[in-house]
Amino acid sequence: DIVMTQSPSSLAVSAGETVTINCKSSQSLLSSGNQKNYLAWYQQKPGQSPKLLIYLASTRESGVPDRFIGSGSGTDFTLTISSVQAEDLADYYCQQHYSYPTFGSGTKLEIK
Amino acid sequence: EVQLVESGGGLVQPGRSLKLSCAASGFTFSNYYMAWVRQAPTKGLEWVASITNSGGSTYYRDSVKGRFTISRDNAKSTLYLQMDSLRSEDTATYYCTRVHWGVFDYWGQGVMVTVSS
């Protein structure tokens, strides 16, 4: 299985700040066939189901605000949330979709 | 609007069985792979099982192989998860999800399964 290591496990920021969440995979998620990285990000707000934010490392799902930016390639990936808002309070998970899906352990984002 | 509505959860004793259902609407069910993802209380997300759009192939995580069976009825737009020989570690909220490009693009509200004596 591909192991996904996410960091930090939690962080607290003030509204308007920029947040970076990291995700590292135990093997490359880059397909040699199409040069795409099979990495997704999800947001889970308190008491709600997860919501897909980004897939193929940097493709934003329809309706997701452009302050959510996915980047990275190979084994190292980042979710950046610029100008964090109070509504961004949530847990964030990365997931590889290169093989049988596995998730990172999650990052809890708190707003000061 | 895509909707996924799970049912069938509850409290069950270790070793017993339970069958979850997921009624899908708002999209052509037979065109999509589907999957179950679970989340133990206060824990992270864990993929459980997937099924191809025709139902011809199924995939499971190792810890549920031989105990869980994923299936679908395309005529009824319904996904199922038959869970046998349940263990305490299967206690979780189970989410029905639609699969697209290998990611879970729509999620149901979840159904709680508690395995306890």
Short mmCIF file of C-alpha atoms in Angstrom, two decimals:
data_model
loop_
_atom_site.label_atom_id
_atom_site.label_comp_id
_atom_site.label_asym_id
_atom_site.label_seq_id
_atom_site.Cartn_x
_atom_site.Cartn_y
_atom_site.Cartn_z
CA ASP A 1 0.00 0.00 0.00
CA ILE A 2 1.07 3.58 -0.62
CA VAL A 3 1.48 5.37 2.71
CA MET A 4 0.46 9.02 2.86
CA THR A 5 2.12 11.18 5.50
CA GLN A 6 0.45 14.50 6.22
CA SER A 7 1.79 17.46 8.22
CA PRO A 8 1.15 19.27 10.40
CA SER A 9 -1.53 17.35 12.30
CA SER A 10 -3.06 20.62 13.41
CA LEU A 11 -2.56 24.34 13.07
CA ALA A 12 -4.22 27.54 14.18
CA VAL A 13 -4.17 30.72 12.13
CA SER A 14 -5.89 34.07 12.05
CA ALA A 15 -8.34 34.99 9.35
CA GLY A 16 -6.58 36.46 6.34
CA GLU A 17 -3.39 34.45 6.79
CA THR A 18 -2.06 31.84 4.35
CA VAL A 19 -1.95 28.17 5.32
CA THR A 20 0.20 25.38 3.92
CA ILE A 21 -0.54 21.71 4.47
CA ASN A 22 1.93 19.08 3.31
CA CYS A 23 1.43 15.54 2.08
CA LYS A 24 4.17 13.05 1.24
CA SER A 25 3.62 9.69 -0.43
CA SER A 26 5.76 6.58 0.06
CA GLN A 27 6.08 6.22 -3.71
CA SER A 28 5.68 8.47 -6.71
CA LEU A 29 2.15 9.38 -7.74
CA LEU A 30 3.29 10.61 -11.16
CA SER A 31 2.04 8.55 -14.06
CA SER A 32 4.69 8.13 -16.75
CA GLY A 33 1.94 7.62 -19.30
CA ASN A 34 0.17 10.96 -19.01
CA GLN A 35 2.46 12.94 -16.67
CA LYS A 36 -0.36 13.47 -14.21
CA ASN A 37 -0.07 13.24 -10.42
CA TYR A 38 -2.80 11.19 -8.79
CA LEU A 39 -3.28 13.16 -5.56
CA ALA A 40 -6.51 14.62 -4.18
CA TRP A 41 -7.46 16.89 -1.29
CA TYR A 42 -10.66 16.85 0.75
CA GLN A 43 -12.20 19.18 3.30
CA GLN A 44 -14.37 17.89 6.15
CA LYS A 45 -16.16 20.54 8.18
CA PRO A 46 -17.37 19.65 11.70
CA GLY A 47 -20.34 17.29 11.58
CA GLN A 48 -20.31 17.06 7.78
CA SER A 49 -19.26 14.60 5.12
CA PRO A 50 -15.95 15.15 3.33
CA LYS A 51 -15.94 17.32 0.23
CA LEU A 52 -13.58 16.98 -2.73
CA LEU A 53 -11.49 20.12 -3.22
CA ILE A 54 -8.72 19.17 -5.65
CA TYR A 55 -7.75 16.17 -7.75
CA LEU A 56 -4.85 15.33 -10.05
CA ALA A 57 -2.77 17.38 -7.60
CA SER A 58 -3.85 20.79 -8.86
CA THR A 59 -7.25 20.59 -10.57
CA ARG A 60 -9.83 22.42 -8.52
CA GLU A 61 -13.27 20.79 -8.29
CA SER A 62 -16.13 22.86 -9.68
CA GLY A 63 -17.31 25.50 -7.21
CA VAL A 64 -14.21 25.40 -5.01
CA PRO A 65 -12.89 28.92 -4.29
CA ASP A 66 -9.64 29.81 -6.01
CA ARG A 67 -7.97 30.50 -2.66
CA PHE A 68 -7.51 26.71 -2.46
CA ILE A 69 -4.44 25.77 -4.48
CA GLY A 70 -2.91 22.34 -4.92
CA SER A 71 0.66 21.85 -6.02
CA GLY A 72 3.50 19.37 -6.09
CA SER A 73 4.67 16.36 -8.04
CA GLY A 74 6.07 12.89 -7.53
CA THR A 75 6.00 12.28 -3.78
CA ASP A 76 5.61 15.78 -2.30
CA PHE A 77 2.42 17.78 -2.43
CA THR A 78 0.99 20.91 -0.85
CA LEU A 79 -2.43 22.39 -0.25
CA THR A 80 -2.26 26.15 0.14
CA ILE A 81 -5.20 28.14 1.44
CA SER A 82 -4.66 31.84 0.87
CA SER A 83 -6.49 34.46 2.92
CA VAL A 84 -8.06 31.91 5.26
CA GLN A 85 -11.66 32.58 6.24
CA ALA A 86 -13.59 31.47 9.32
CA GLU A 87 -15.60 29.06 7.14
CA ASP A 88 -12.38 27.17 6.32
CA LEU A 89 -12.39 25.65 9.83
CA ALA A 90 -12.18 21.95 9.00
CA ASP A 91 -10.09 18.81 8.77
CA TYR A 92 -8.17 18.40 5.53
CA TYR A 93 -7.10 15.07 4.04
CA CYS A 94 -4.91 14.11 1.14
CA GLN A 95 -5.59 10.91 -0.81
CA GLN A 96 -3.62 9.13 -3.49
CA HIS A 97 -5.61 7.80 -6.44
CA TYR A 98 -2.67 6.17 -8.17
CA SER A 99 -3.51 2.72 -6.83
CA TYR A 100 -5.89 1.34 -4.19
CA PRO A 101 -6.84 4.58 -2.44
CA THR A 102 -5.18 5.59 0.79
CA PHE A 103 -5.58 8.77 2.82
CA GLY A 104 -3.32 10.91 4.92
CA SER A 105 -4.05 11.13 8.64
CA GLY A 106 -5.55 14.60 8.34
CA THR A 107 -4.79 18.17 9.35
CA LYS A 108 -7.08 20.05 11.68
CA LEU A 109 -7.29 23.75 10.81
CA GLU A 110 -8.43 26.06 13.58
CA ILE A 111 -9.10 29.76 13.28
CA LYS A 112 -7.76 31.96 16.06
CA GLU B 1 -28.39 17.40 -8.05
CA VAL B 2 -26.38 14.34 -7.07
CA GLN B 3 -27.72 12.66 -3.94
CA LEU B 4 -26.44 9.62 -2.09
CA VAL B 5 -28.56 8.42 0.83
CA GLU B 6 -27.28 5.61 3.05
CA SER B 7 -29.37 3.41 5.30
CA GLY B 8 -29.11 0.20 7.27
CA GLY B 9 -26.70 1.16 10.03
CA GLY B 10 -27.09 0.42 13.72
CA LEU B 11 -25.81 -1.47 16.73
CA VAL B 12 -24.75 -5.06 16.11
CA GLN B 13 -22.96 -7.68 18.18
CA PRO B 14 -19.50 -8.91 17.22
CA GLY B 15 -19.67 -11.77 14.73
CA ARG B 16 -23.07 -10.74 13.40
CA SER B 17 -24.01 -9.26 10.02
CA LEU B 18 -25.37 -6.00 8.68
CA LYS B 19 -26.24 -4.77 5.20
CA LEU B 20 -25.90 -1.13 4.19
CA SER B 21 -27.73 0.40 1.25
CA CYS B 22 -27.13 3.62 -0.67
CA ALA B 23 -29.82 5.09 -2.90
CA ALA B 24 -28.35 7.26 -5.65
CA SER B 25 -30.07 9.94 -7.70
CA GLY B 26 -29.26 12.93 -9.87
CA PHE B 27 -26.83 11.14 -12.20
CA THR B 28 -26.64 8.08 -14.43
CA PHE B 29 -25.71 5.52 -11.78
CA SER B 30 -24.66 2.82 -14.24
CA ASN B 31 -21.94 5.08 -15.69
CA TYR B 32 -19.91 5.35 -12.49
CA TYR B 33 -17.73 3.26 -10.24
CA MET B 34 -18.91 3.48 -6.63
CA ALA B 35 -17.22 2.95 -3.29
CA TRP B 36 -17.61 2.81 0.48
CA VAL B 37 -15.32 4.85 2.72
CA ARG B 38 -15.45 4.69 6.51
CA GLN B 39 -14.38 6.85 9.41
CA ALA B 40 -13.99 5.49 12.93
CA PRO B 41 -15.01 7.87 15.74
CA THR B 42 -12.54 10.78 15.95
CA LYS B 43 -10.30 9.09 13.34
CA GLY B 44 -9.40 9.64 9.71
CA LEU B 45 -10.81 8.34 6.45
CA GLU B 46 -10.33 4.77 5.25
CA TRP B 47 -11.32 3.29 1.90
CA VAL B 48 -13.28 0.05 2.32
CA ALA B 49 -14.38 -1.26 -1.07
CA SER B 50 -15.05 -0.26 -4.68
CA ILE B 51 -17.10 -1.65 -7.53
CA THR B 52 -16.96 -1.03 -11.27
CA ASN B 53 -19.90 0.56 -13.07
CA SER B 54 -21.15 -2.79 -14.37
CA GLY B 55 -20.55 -4.55 -11.08
CA GLY B 56 -18.27 -7.00 -12.83
CA SER B 57 -15.24 -6.25 -10.66
CA THR B 58 -14.88 -5.48 -6.97
CA TYR B 59 -11.96 -4.37 -4.81
CA TYR B 60 -11.47 -4.49 -1.02
CA ARG B 61 -9.02 -3.40 1.61
CA ASP B 62 -7.24 -6.34 3.15
CA SER B 63 -8.90 -6.06 6.57
CA VAL B 64 -12.40 -6.65 5.14
CA LYS B 65 -11.63 -9.18 2.39
CA GLY B 66 -13.70 -12.31 2.85
CA ARG B 67 -16.04 -10.57 5.31
CA PHE B 68 -17.54 -7.67 3.32
CA THR B 69 -19.22 -7.79 -0.08
CA ILE B 70 -19.90 -4.73 -2.21
CA SER B 71 -22.62 -5.00 -4.86
CA ARG B 72 -24.96 -2.82 -6.88
CA ASP B 73 -28.31 -2.89 -8.63
CA ASN B 74 -28.13 -0.51 -11.57
CA ALA B 75 -31.85 -0.87 -12.28
CA LYS B 76 -32.55 0.48 -8.78
CA SER B 77 -29.59 2.92 -8.68
CA THR B 78 -28.59 1.36 -5.39
CA LEU B 79 -25.24 0.39 -3.89
CA TYR B 80 -24.88 -2.18 -1.13
CA LEU B 81 -22.35 -3.32 1.44
CA GLN B 82 -22.94 -6.69 3.07
CA MET B 83 -20.87 -6.89 6.24
CA ASP B 84 -20.40 -10.29 7.86
CA SER B 85 -18.36 -11.44 10.86
CA LEU B 86 -18.29 -7.90 12.17
CA ARG B 87 -15.57 -6.85 14.59
CA SER B 88 -15.29 -3.99 17.06
CA GLU B 89 -12.73 -2.35 14.77
CA ASP B 90 -15.41 -2.07 12.06
CA THR B 91 -17.21 0.52 14.20
CA ALA B 92 -17.37 3.64 12.07
CA THR B 93 -19.46 5.97 10.00
CA TYR B 94 -19.76 4.46 6.53
CA TYR B 95 -19.99 6.80 3.56
CA CYS B 96 -21.31 5.90 0.13
CA THR B 97 -19.26 7.70 -2.53
CA ARG B 98 -19.25 8.18 -6.26
CA VAL B 99 -15.89 7.57 -7.92
CA HIS B 100 -14.49 9.74 -10.71
CA TRP B 101 -10.87 9.64 -11.88
CA GLY B 102 -10.20 7.46 -8.84
CA VAL B 103 -11.35 10.15 -6.41
CA PHE B 104 -14.52 10.36 -4.38
CA ASP B 105 -16.36 13.29 -5.88
CA TYR B 106 -19.71 12.96 -4.10
CA TRP B 107 -20.41 11.63 -0.59
CA GLY B 108 -23.54 10.62 1.24
CA GLN B 109 -24.32 11.88 4.73
CA GLY B 110 -22.98 8.68 6.25
CA VAL B 111 -24.47 5.91 8.36
CA MET B 112 -23.16 4.80 11.75
CA VAL B 113 -22.28 1.18 12.41
CA THR B 114 -21.48 0.22 16.00
CA VAL B 115 -20.15 -3.25 16.73
CA SER B 116 -20.43 -4.00 20.43
CA SER B 117 -21.76 -6.61 22.81
#
